[in-house]
Coordinates of N, CA and C in Angstrom, one line a residue:
M1 N 112.7 98.7 1.8 CA 113.6 99.8 1.5 C 113.1 101.1 2.2
R2 N 111.8 101.3 2.1 CA 111.3 102.5 2.7 C 111.5 102.5 4.2
R3 N 111.3 101.3 4.8 CA 111.5 101.1 6.2 C 112.9 101.4 6.6
R4 N 113.9 100.9 5.8 CA 115.3 101.2 6.1 C 115.6 102.7 6.0
A5 N 115.0 103.3 5.0 CA 115.3 104.7 4.8 C 114.7 105.5 5.9
G6 N 113.5 105.1 6.4 CA 112.9 105.8 7.6 C 113.8 105.7 8.8
I7 N 114.3 104.4 9.1 CA 115.2 104.2 10.2 C 116.4 105.0 10.1
S8 N 117.0 105.0 8.9 CA 118.2 105.8 8.7 C 118.0 107.3 8.9
G9 N 116.8 107.8 8.4 CA 116.5 109.2 8.7 C 116.3 109.5 10.1
L10 N 115.7 108.6 10.9 CA 115.6 108.9 12.3 C 116.9 108.9 13.0
Q11 N 117.8 108.0 12.6 CA 119.2 107.9 13.2 C 119.9 109.2 12.9
T12 N 119.8 109.7 11.6 CA 120.5 110.9 11.3 C 120.0 112.1 12.1
A13 N 118.6 112.1 12.3 CA 118.0 113.2 13.1 C 118.5 113.2 14.5
A14 N 118.6 111.9 15.1 CA 119.1 111.8 16.4 C 120.5 112.2 16.6
N15 N 121.3 111.8 15.6 CA 122.7 112.2 15.6 C 122.9 113.7 15.5
T16 N 122.0 114.3 14.7 CA 122.1 115.8 14.6 C 121.7 116.5 15.9
R17 N 120.7 115.9 16.5 CA 120.3 116.5 17.9 C 121.4 116.3 18.9
D18 N 122.1 115.2 18.8 CA 123.2 114.9 19.8 C 124.3 115.9 19.5
Q19 N 124.6 116.2 18.2 CA 125.7 117.1 17.9 C 125.3 118.5 18.3
F20 N 124.0 118.9 18.1 CA 123.6 120.3 18.6 C 123.7 120.4 20.1
R21 N 123.3 119.3 20.8 CA 123.4 119.3 22.3 C 124.9 119.4 22.7
L22 N 125.8 118.7 22.1 CA 127.2 118.8 22.5 C 127.7 120.2 22.2
V23 N 127.3 120.8 21.0 CA 127.8 122.1 20.7 C 127.2 123.1 21.8
G24 N 126.0 122.9 22.1 CA 125.3 123.8 23.1 C 126.1 123.7 24.5
Q25 N 126.4 122.5 24.9 CA 127.1 122.3 26.1 C 128.5 122.9 26.1
N26 N 129.2 122.8 24.9 CA 130.5 123.4 24.8 C 130.4 124.9 24.9
V27 N 129.4 125.5 24.2 CA 129.2 126.9 24.2 C 129.0 127.4 25.6
A28 N 128.1 126.7 26.3 CA 127.8 127.0 27.7 C 129.0 127.0 28.6
Q29 N 129.8 125.9 28.4 CA 131.0 125.8 29.2 C 132.0 126.9 28.9
I30 N 132.1 127.2 27.6 CA 133.0 128.3 27.2 C 132.6 129.6 27.9
K31 N 131.3 129.9 27.8 CA 130.7 131.1 28.5 C 131.0 131.1 30.0
A32 N 130.8 130.0 30.6 CA 131.1 129.9 32.0 C 132.5 130.1 32.4
D33 N 133.4 129.6 31.6 CA 134.9 129.8 31.8 C 135.2 131.2 31.6
V34 N 134.7 131.9 30.6 CA 134.9 133.3 30.3 C 134.5 134.1 31.5
M35 N 133.3 133.8 32.0 CA 132.7 134.6 33.1 C 133.6 134.4 34.3
K36 N 134.1 133.2 34.6 CA 134.9 133.0 35.7 C 136.2 133.8 35.6
E37 N 136.8 133.8 34.4 CA 138.0 134.6 34.1 C 137.7 136.1 34.4
Q38 N 136.6 136.6 33.9 CA 136.2 138.0 34.0 C 136.1 138.3 35.5
L39 N 135.4 137.4 36.2 CA 135.2 137.7 37.7 C 136.5 137.7 38.4
A40 N 137.4 136.8 38.0 CA 138.7 136.8 38.7 C 139.5 138.1 38.4
T41 N 139.3 138.5 37.2 CA 140.0 139.8 36.8 C 139.4 140.9 37.5
F42 N 138.1 141.0 37.6 CA 137.4 142.0 38.4 C 137.8 142.1 39.8
R43 N 137.9 140.9 40.4 CA 138.3 140.8 41.8 C 139.7 141.3 42.0
T44 N 140.6 140.9 41.1 CA 142.0 141.4 41.2 C 142.0 143.0 41.1
Q45 N 141.2 143.5 40.1 CA 141.2 144.9 40.0 C 140.6 145.6 41.2
L46 N 139.6 145.0 41.8 CA 138.9 145.5 42.9 C 139.9 145.6 44.1
E47 N 140.7 144.5 44.3 CA 141.7 144.5 45.3 C 142.7 145.6 45.1
E48 N 143.1 145.8 43.9 CA 144.1 146.9 43.6 C 143.5 148.3 43.8
F49 N 142.2 148.4 43.5 CA 141.5 149.6 43.7 C 141.4 149.9 45.2
A50 N 141.1 148.9 46.0 CA 140.9 149.0 47.4 C 142.3 149.4 48.1
R51 N 143.4 148.8 47.6 CA 144.7 149.2 48.1 C 145.0 150.7 47.8
K52 N 144.6 151.1 46.6 CA 145.0 152.5 46.2 C 144.1 153.5 47.0
Y53 N 142.9 153.2 47.2 CA 141.9 154.2 47.8 C 141.4 153.8 49.2
K54 N 142.2 153.0 49.9 CA 141.8 152.5 51.2 C 141.5 153.6 52.2
N55 N 142.3 154.7 52.1 CA 142.0 155.8 53.1 C 140.7 156.5 52.7
D56 N 140.4 156.7 51.4 CA 139.1 157.3 51.0 C 137.9 156.4 51.5
I57 N 138.1 155.1 51.3 CA 137.1 154.1 51.7 C 136.8 154.2 53.2
R58 N 137.8 154.4 54.0 CA 137.6 154.5 55.4 C 137.0 155.8 55.9
K59 N 137.4 156.9 55.2 CA 137.1 158.2 55.7 C 135.9 158.9 55.0
N60 N 135.6 158.4 53.8 CA 134.5 159.1 53.0 C 133.3 158.2 52.9
P61 N 132.2 158.5 53.6 CA 131.0 157.6 53.6 C 130.4 157.4 52.2
T62 N 130.4 158.5 51.3 CA 129.9 158.3 50.0 C 130.7 157.4 49.2
F63 N 132.0 157.6 49.2 CA 133.0 156.7 48.5 C 132.8 155.3 49.0
R64 N 132.7 155.1 50.3 CA 132.5 153.8 50.9 C 131.3 153.1 50.4
S65 N 130.2 153.8 50.3 CA 128.9 153.3 49.8 C 129.1 152.8 48.3
Q66 N 129.8 153.6 47.5 CA 130.0 153.2 46.1 C 130.9 152.0 46.0
F67 N 131.9 151.9 46.9 CA 132.8 150.8 47.0 C 132.0 149.5 47.3
H68 N 131.0 149.6 48.2 CA 130.2 148.4 48.5 C 129.4 148.0 47.3
E69 N 128.9 148.9 46.6 CA 128.1 148.6 45.4 C 128.9 147.9 44.4
M70 N 130.2 148.3 44.2 CA 131.1 147.7 43.3 C 131.3 146.2 43.7
C71 N 131.5 146.0 45.0 CA 131.7 144.7 45.5 C 130.5 143.8 45.3
A72 N 129.3 144.3 45.5 CA 128.1 143.5 45.4 C 127.9 143.0 44.0
R73 N 128.4 143.8 43.0 CA 128.2 143.5 41.6 C 129.0 142.2 41.2
I74 N 130.0 141.9 41.9 CA 130.8 140.7 41.6 C 130.8 139.7 42.7
G75 N 129.9 139.9 43.6 CA 129.7 138.9 44.6 C 130.7 138.8 45.7
V76 N 131.3 140.0 46.0 CA 132.2 140.1 47.1 C 131.6 140.8 48.3
D77 N 131.7 140.2 49.5 CA 131.1 140.9 50.7 C 132.2 141.2 51.6
P78 N 132.7 142.4 51.7 CA 133.8 142.8 52.6 C 133.5 142.6 54.1
L79 N 132.2 142.5 54.4 CA 131.7 142.4 55.8 C 131.4 141.0 56.2
A80 N 131.7 140.0 55.3 CA 131.4 138.6 55.6 C 132.1 138.1 56.8
S81 N 133.3 138.6 57.0 CA 134.1 138.1 58.1 C 135.1 139.2 58.6
N82 N 135.5 139.1 59.8 CA 136.5 140.0 60.3 C 137.9 139.6 60.0
K83 N 138.0 138.4 59.3 CA 139.3 137.9 59.0 C 139.5 137.9 57.5
G84 N 140.7 137.8 57.1 CA 141.0 137.8 55.6 C 141.5 139.1 55.0
F85 N 141.5 139.1 53.7 CA 142.1 140.2 53.0 C 141.5 141.5 53.2
W86 N 140.1 141.5 53.1 CA 139.4 142.8 53.2 C 139.5 143.4 54.6
A87 N 139.4 142.6 55.6 CA 139.5 143.1 57.0 C 140.9 143.6 57.3
E88 N 141.9 142.9 56.8 CA 143.3 143.3 57.0 C 143.6 144.6 56.3
L89 N 143.1 144.7 55.0 CA 143.4 145.9 54.2 C 142.7 147.1 54.6
L90 N 141.4 147.0 54.9 CA 140.5 148.1 55.1 C 140.1 148.3 56.5
G91 N 140.0 147.2 57.3 CA 139.6 147.3 58.7 C 138.1 147.6 58.8
I92 N 137.3 147.5 57.7 CA 135.9 147.9 57.7 C 135.1 146.9 58.5
G93 N 135.6 145.6 58.6 CA 134.8 144.7 59.5 C 134.7 145.2 60.9
D94 N 135.9 145.6 61.4 CA 135.9 146.2 62.8 C 135.1 147.5 62.9
F95 N 135.1 148.3 61.8 CA 134.4 149.5 61.7 C 132.9 149.3 61.9
Y96 N 132.3 148.3 61.2 CA 130.9 148.0 61.3 C 130.5 147.3 62.5
Y97 N 131.5 146.5 63.1 CA 131.2 145.9 64.3 C 131.1 146.9 65.4
E98 N 132.0 147.9 65.5 CA 131.9 149.0 66.5 C 130.6 149.8 66.2
L99 N 130.3 150.0 65.0 CA 129.1 150.8 64.7 C 127.8 150.1 65.1
G100 N 127.8 148.8 65.0 CA 126.7 148.0 65.4 C 126.5 148.1 66.9
I101 N 127.5 148.0 67.7 CA 127.4 148.1 69.1 C 126.9 149.5 69.5
Q102 N 127.3 150.5 68.9 CA 126.8 151.9 69.2 C 125.3 152.0 68.8
I103 N 124.9 151.4 67.7 CA 123.5 151.4 67.3 C 122.6 150.7 68.3
V104 N 123.1 149.5 68.8 CA 122.4 148.8 69.8 C 122.2 149.6 71.1
E105 N 123.3 150.3 71.5 CA 123.2 151.1 72.7 C 122.2 152.2 72.6
I106 N 122.1 152.9 71.4 CA 121.1 153.9 71.2 C 119.7 153.4 71.2
C107 N 119.5 152.3 70.5 CA 118.2 151.7 70.4 C 117.7 151.2 71.8
V108 N 118.6 150.6 72.6 CA 118.2 150.2 73.9 C 117.9 151.4 74.8
A109 N 118.7 152.5 74.7 CA 118.5 153.7 75.5 C 117.2 154.4 75.2
T110 N 116.7 154.3 74.0 CA 115.5 155.0 73.6 C 114.3 154.2 73.5
R111 N 114.4 152.9 73.8 CA 113.3 151.9 73.7 C 112.1 152.2 74.6
S112 N 112.4 152.7 75.8 CA 111.3 153.0 76.7 C 110.4 154.2 76.2
H113 N 111.0 155.0 75.3 CA 110.3 156.2 74.8 C 109.6 155.8 73.5
N114 N 110.3 155.1 72.6 CA 109.7 154.9 71.3 C 109.2 153.5 71.0
G115 N 109.3 152.6 72.0 CA 108.8 151.2 71.9 C 109.7 150.3 71.0
G116 N 110.9 150.8 70.7 CA 111.8 149.9 69.9 C 111.7 150.2 68.5
L117 N 111.2 151.4 68.1 CA 111.1 151.8 66.7 C 111.6 153.2 66.6
I118 N 112.7 153.4 65.9 CA 113.3 154.8 65.8 C 113.5 155.1 64.3
D119 N 113.3 156.4 64.0 CA 113.5 156.9 62.7 C 115.0 156.8 62.4
L120 N 115.4 156.2 61.2 CA 116.7 156.1 60.8 C 117.5 157.4 60.8
Q121 N 116.9 158.5 60.4 CA 117.5 159.8 60.4 C 117.8 160.2 61.8
E122 N 116.9 159.9 62.7 CA 117.2 160.3 64.1 C 118.3 159.5 64.7
L123 N 118.3 158.2 64.4 CA 119.4 157.3 64.9 C 120.7 157.8 64.3
H124 N 120.8 158.1 63.1 CA 122.0 158.6 62.5 C 122.5 159.9 63.1
R125 N 121.5 160.8 63.4 CA 121.9 162.1 64.0 C 122.5 161.8 65.4
V126 N 121.9 161.0 66.2 CA 122.3 160.7 67.5 C 123.7 160.0 67.5
L127 N 123.8 159.1 66.6 CA 125.1 158.3 66.4 C 126.2 159.3 66.1
C128 N 126.0 160.2 65.2 CA 127.1 161.2 64.8 C 127.4 162.0 66.0
Q129 N 126.5 162.4 66.8 CA 126.7 163.2 68.0 C 127.5 162.4 69.1
R130 N 127.3 161.2 69.2 CA 127.9 160.4 70.2 C 129.3 160.0 69.8
R131 N 129.6 159.9 68.5 CA 131.0 159.5 68.1 C 131.9 160.7 68.3
K132 N 133.1 160.4 68.8 CA 134.0 161.4 69.2 C 134.6 162.1 68.0
A133 N 135.0 163.3 68.1 CA 135.6 164.1 67.0 C 136.9 163.4 66.5
G134 N 137.1 163.4 65.3 CA 138.3 162.7 64.7 C 138.0 161.3 64.2
R135 N 136.8 160.7 64.6 CA 136.5 159.4 64.2 C 136.0 159.4 62.7
E136 N 135.9 158.3 62.1 CA 135.5 158.2 60.7 C 134.0 158.7 60.7
P137 N 133.6 159.5 59.7 CA 132.2 159.9 59.6 C 131.4 158.7 59.1
V138 N 130.1 158.7 59.5 CA 129.3 157.6 59.1 C 128.0 158.2 58.4
S139 N 127.5 157.4 57.5 CA 126.3 157.8 56.7 C 125.1 156.9 57.1
E140 N 123.9 157.2 56.6 CA 122.8 156.3 56.9 C 123.0 155.0 56.2
D141 N 123.7 155.0 55.1 CA 124.0 153.7 54.4 C 124.9 152.8 55.3
D142 N 125.8 153.4 56.0 CA 126.7 152.7 57.0 C 125.8 152.1 58.1
C143 N 124.8 152.9 58.5 CA 124.0 152.4 59.6 C 123.2 151.2 59.1
I144 N 122.7 151.2 57.9 CA 121.9 150.1 57.4 C 122.7 148.9 57.2
R145 N 123.9 149.0 56.8 CA 124.8 147.8 56.6 C 125.2 147.2 58.0
A146 N 125.4 148.1 59.0 CA 125.7 147.6 60.3 C 124.5 146.8 60.9
I147 N 123.3 147.4 60.7 CA 122.0 146.8 61.2 C 121.8 145.4 60.5
K148 N 122.1 145.3 59.3 CA 121.9 144.0 58.6 C 122.8 143.0 59.2
K149 N 123.9 143.3 59.7 CA 124.8 142.4 60.4 C 124.3 142.0 61.8
L150 N 123.5 143.0 62.4 CA 122.9 142.7 63.7 C 121.8 141.7 63.6
K151 N 121.2 141.5 62.4 CA 120.1 140.5 62.3 C 120.5 139.1 62.7
V152 N 121.8 138.8 62.6 CA 122.2 137.4 63.0 C 122.0 137.2 64.4
L153 N 121.9 138.2 65.2 CA 121.7 138.1 66.7 C 120.3 137.6 67.0
G154 N 119.4 137.6 66.0 CA 118.0 137.2 66.2 C 117.2 138.0 67.2
S155 N 117.6 139.2 67.4 CA 117.0 140.1 68.4 C 116.0 141.1 67.8
G156 N 115.7 140.9 66.5 CA 114.7 141.8 65.9 C 115.2 143.0 65.2
F157 N 116.5 143.2 65.2 CA 117.0 144.4 64.5 C 116.8 144.4 63.0
E158 N 116.1 145.4 62.5 CA 115.8 145.4 61.1 C 115.4 146.9 60.7
V159 N 115.7 147.2 59.4 CA 115.3 148.5 58.8 C 114.0 148.2 58.0
I160 N 112.9 148.9 58.3 CA 111.7 148.8 57.6 C 111.3 150.1 57.0
S161 N 110.5 150.1 55.9 CA 110.0 151.3 55.3 C 108.6 151.5 55.6
V162 N 108.3 152.7 56.1 CA 106.9 153.0 56.4 C 106.6 154.4 55.7
G163 N 105.9 154.4 54.6 CA 105.7 155.6 53.9 C 107.0 156.1 53.3
K164 N 107.3 157.4 53.6 CA 108.5 158.0 53.1 C 109.7 157.8 54.1
K165 N 109.5 157.2 55.2 CA 110.5 157.1 56.2 C 111.1 155.6 56.3
K166 N 112.3 155.6 56.8 CA 112.9 154.3 57.1 C 113.0 154.2 58.6
L167 N 112.5 153.2 59.2 CA 112.5 153.0 60.7 C 113.4 151.8 61.0
V168 N 114.1 152.0 62.2 CA 114.9 150.9 62.7 C 114.1 150.2 63.8
R169 N 113.9 148.9 63.6 CA 113.1 148.2 64.7 C 114.2 147.3 65.5
S170 N 114.1 147.5 66.8 CA 115.1 146.8 67.6 C 114.4 145.8 68.5
V171 N 113.1 145.5 68.3 CA 112.4 144.5 69.1 C 111.6 143.6 68.1
P172 N 111.4 142.4 68.4 CA 110.7 141.5 67.5 C 109.2 141.7 67.4
T173 N 108.7 143.0 67.3 CA 107.3 143.3 67.2 C 106.9 143.3 65.7
E174 N 105.9 142.5 65.4 CA 105.4 142.5 64.0 C 104.3 143.5 63.8
L175 N 104.5 144.3 62.8 CA 103.6 145.3 62.4 C 102.8 144.8 61.2
N176 N 101.4 144.9 61.3 CA 100.6 144.5 60.2 C 100.3 145.7 59.3
R177 N 99.5 145.5 58.3 CA 99.2 146.5 57.3 C 98.5 147.7 58.0
D178 N 97.6 147.4 58.9 CA 96.9 148.5 59.6 C 97.8 149.4 60.4
H179 N 98.8 148.8 61.1 CA 99.7 149.5 61.9 C 100.6 150.4 61.0
N180 N 101.0 149.8 59.9 CA 101.9 150.6 59.0 C 101.1 151.8 58.4
Q181 N 99.9 151.6 58.1 CA 99.1 152.7 57.5 C 98.9 153.8 58.5
I182 N 98.7 153.5 59.8 CA 98.6 154.5 60.8 C 99.9 155.3 61.0
L183 N 101.0 154.5 61.1 CA 102.3 155.2 61.2 C 102.6 156.1 60.0
E184 N 102.2 155.7 58.8 CA 102.4 156.5 57.7 C 101.5 157.8 57.8
L185 N 100.3 157.6 58.2 CA 99.4 158.8 58.4 C 100.0 159.8 59.5
A186 N 100.6 159.2 60.5 CA 101.1 160.0 61.6 C 102.3 160.9 61.2
Q187 N 102.9 160.5 60.1 CA 104.2 161.2 59.7 C 103.9 162.7 59.4
A188 N 102.7 163.1 59.1 CA 102.4 164.5 58.8 C 102.6 165.4 60.0
Q189 N 102.1 165.0 61.2 CA 102.2 165.9 62.4 C 102.7 165.2 63.6
G190 N 103.0 163.9 63.5 CA 103.5 163.2 64.6 C 102.5 162.4 65.5
Y191 N 101.2 162.7 65.2 CA 100.1 162.1 65.9 C 98.9 161.9 65.1
V192 N 98.0 161.1 65.5 CA 96.7 160.9 64.9 C 95.6 160.8 65.9
T193 N 94.4 160.9 65.5 CA 93.2 160.7 66.4 C 92.4 159.6 65.8
V194 N 91.5 159.0 66.5 CA 90.7 157.9 66.0 C 89.9 158.5 64.8
E195 N 89.4 159.7 65.0 CA 88.5 160.3 63.9 C 89.3 160.5 62.7
E196 N 90.6 160.9 62.8 CA 91.4 161.1 61.6 C 91.7 159.8 60.9
V197 N 91.9 158.8 61.6 CA 92.2 157.5 61.0 C 90.9 157.0 60.3
Q198 N 89.8 157.2 60.9 CA 88.5 156.8 60.3 C 88.3 157.5 59.0
R199 N 88.5 158.8 59.0 CA 88.3 159.7 57.8 C 89.3 159.4 56.7
S200 N 90.6 159.3 57.1 CA 91.6 159.2 56.1 C 91.7 157.8 55.5
L201 N 91.4 156.8 56.3 CA 91.6 155.4 55.8 C 90.2 154.7 55.5
S202 N 89.2 155.4 55.8 CA 87.8 154.9 55.6 C 87.6 153.6 56.4
W203 N 88.0 153.7 57.7 CA 87.9 152.6 58.6 C 86.7 152.8 59.5
S204 N 86.2 151.7 60.2 CA 85.2 151.8 61.2 C 85.9 152.3 62.5
S205 N 85.1 152.9 63.4 CA 85.7 153.3 64.7 C 86.3 152.2 65.4
R206 N 85.8 151.0 65.4 CA 86.3 149.9 66.1 C 87.7 149.5 65.5
R207 N 87.8 149.4 64.2 CA 89.0 149.0 63.6 C 90.1 150.0 63.9
A208 N 89.8 151.3 63.8 CA 90.8 152.3 64.1 C 91.2 152.3 65.6
G209 N 90.2 152.1 66.5 CA 90.5 152.0 67.9 C 91.4 150.8 68.3
D210 N 91.0 149.7 67.7 CA 91.8 148.4 68.0 C 93.2 148.5 67.6
A211 N 93.4 149.1 66.4 CA 94.8 149.2 65.9 C 95.6 150.2 66.7
L212 N 95.0 151.3 67.1 CA 95.7 152.3 67.9 C 96.0 151.7 69.3
E213 N 95.1 151.0 69.9 CA 95.3 150.5 71.2 C 96.4 149.4 71.2
T214 N 96.5 148.6 70.1 CA 97.6 147.7 70.0 C 98.9 148.4 69.9
L215 N 99.0 149.4 69.1 CA 100.3 150.2 69.0 C 100.6 150.8 70.4
L216 N 99.6 151.2 71.2 CA 99.8 151.8 72.5 C 100.4 150.7 73.4
E217 N 99.8 149.5 73.4 CA 100.2 148.4 74.2 C 101.6 148.0 73.9
E218 N 102.0 148.1 72.6 CA 103.4 147.7 72.2 C 104.4 148.8 72.6
G219 N 104.0 149.9 73.1 CA 104.9 151.0 73.5 C 105.3 151.9 72.4
L220 N 104.6 151.8 71.2 CA 105.0 152.6 70.1 C 104.3 153.9 70.0
A221 N 103.2 154.1 70.9 CA 102.5 155.3 70.9 C 102.3 155.8 72.3
M222 N 102.1 157.1 72.4 CA 101.8 157.8 73.7 C 100.5 158.6 73.5
V223 N 99.7 158.7 74.6 CA 98.4 159.3 74.5 C 98.5 160.7 75.1
D224 N 97.7 161.6 74.5 CA 97.6 163.0 75.0 C 96.1 163.3 75.1
D225 N 95.6 163.5 76.3 CA 94.2 163.8 76.5 C 93.9 165.2 77.0
G226 N 94.9 166.1 76.8 CA 94.8 167.4 77.4 C 94.3 168.5 76.4
H227 N 93.5 168.1 75.5 CA 93.0 169.1 74.5 C 91.5 169.5 74.7
R228 N 91.2 170.7 74.3 CA 89.8 171.2 74.6 C 88.8 170.5 73.8
D229 N 89.2 169.9 72.6 CA 88.2 169.2 71.8 C 87.8 167.9 72.4
G230 N 88.6 167.4 73.4 CA 88.3 166.2 74.1 C 88.7 164.9 73.3
R231 N 89.4 165.2 72.2 CA 89.9 164.0 71.3 C 91.2 163.6 71.8
R232 N 91.3 162.3 72.0 CA 92.6 161.7 72.4 C 93.6 161.7 71.2
R233 N 94.8 162.2 71.4 CA 95.8 162.2 70.4 C 96.8 161.0 70.7
Y234 N 97.1 160.3 69.7 CA 98.1 159.2 69.8 C 99.4 159.7 69.1
W235 N 100.4 159.9 69.9 CA 101.7 160.4 69.4 C 102.6 159.2 69.2
F236 N 103.4 159.4 68.1 CA 104.3 158.3 67.7 C 105.7 158.9 67.6
P237 N 106.5 158.7 68.7 CA 107.9 159.3 68.7 C 108.8 158.9 67.5
C238 N 108.5 157.7 67.0 CA 109.3 157.2 65.9 C 109.2 157.9 64.6
V239 N 108.0 158.7 64.5 CA 107.8 159.5 63.3 C 107.6 160.9 63.6
A240 N 107.5 161.3 64.8 CA 107.2 162.7 65.2 C 108.4 163.6 64.7
P241 N 108.1 164.7 64.2 CA 109.2 165.6 63.7 C 109.9 166.4 64.8
I242 N 110.2 165.8 65.9 CA 110.9 166.4 67.0 C 112.0 165.5 67.5
S243 N 113.0 166.1 68.1 CA 114.1 165.3 68.7 C 113.8 165.1 70.1
V244 N 113.9 163.8 70.5 CA 113.5 163.5 71.9 C 114.6 162.6 72.5
V245 N 115.8 162.5 71.9 CA 116.8 161.6 72.4 C 118.0 162.4 72.9
S246 N 118.5 162.1 74.1 CA 119.6 162.8 74.7 C 120.9 162.4 73.9
S247 N 121.7 163.4 73.7 CA 122.9 163.1 72.9 C 124.1 162.9 73.8
S248 N 123.9 162.7 75.1 CA 125.0 162.5 76.0 C 125.4 161.0 75.9
G249 N 126.7 160.8 76.3 CA 127.1 159.4 76.3 C 128.3 159.2 75.5

């Protein structure tokens, strides 16, 4: 009798577990269905919003950035393709395509000077100067979105953060931790010396010299030996607080 009671108890427990599992699966399915319905509703509302405010989205960079954030929250990428609803309604696929071409032109034109690394603020300034009057205004956020689309070209286009600055890299040069630290140090005055790197970063003379020479070989630095103290200055156009890019074109 005891054995039968024990078996019966185990069967009851197993049945209870099965019931709880089924309830859990049903609850999960209900939640999933509700979420799908909510997302579908959100997308419909987003499309209606886009139709109503399409002119603001095209002409106002701040409004456009907020619109992109709204899209990202529900998994919609208006830039995923130049075809379909978003492209036909807003034309922003073509907008970012054109912006990407202009960014490539500026990066290529300045590469001999900055080694393929340009301050995002400088890039944005030159881009705004080159765009003709009456065109849609662009923001740094627009530049970043266009650059992200350029990454599919496999040509090294990327936005990187160095200290307080965002830099646009247009060549497949890999910067290591030492290089980033030097670039961050150079942001104060646009240049560094071996002695400054040693003192500020607590490096050996060899480590500082090797890192600086690598940056020089990559075309990211320029040297200035014309000072009375005899100390070589390594200038970095990508972080120097001066404008060195022609606005013609």
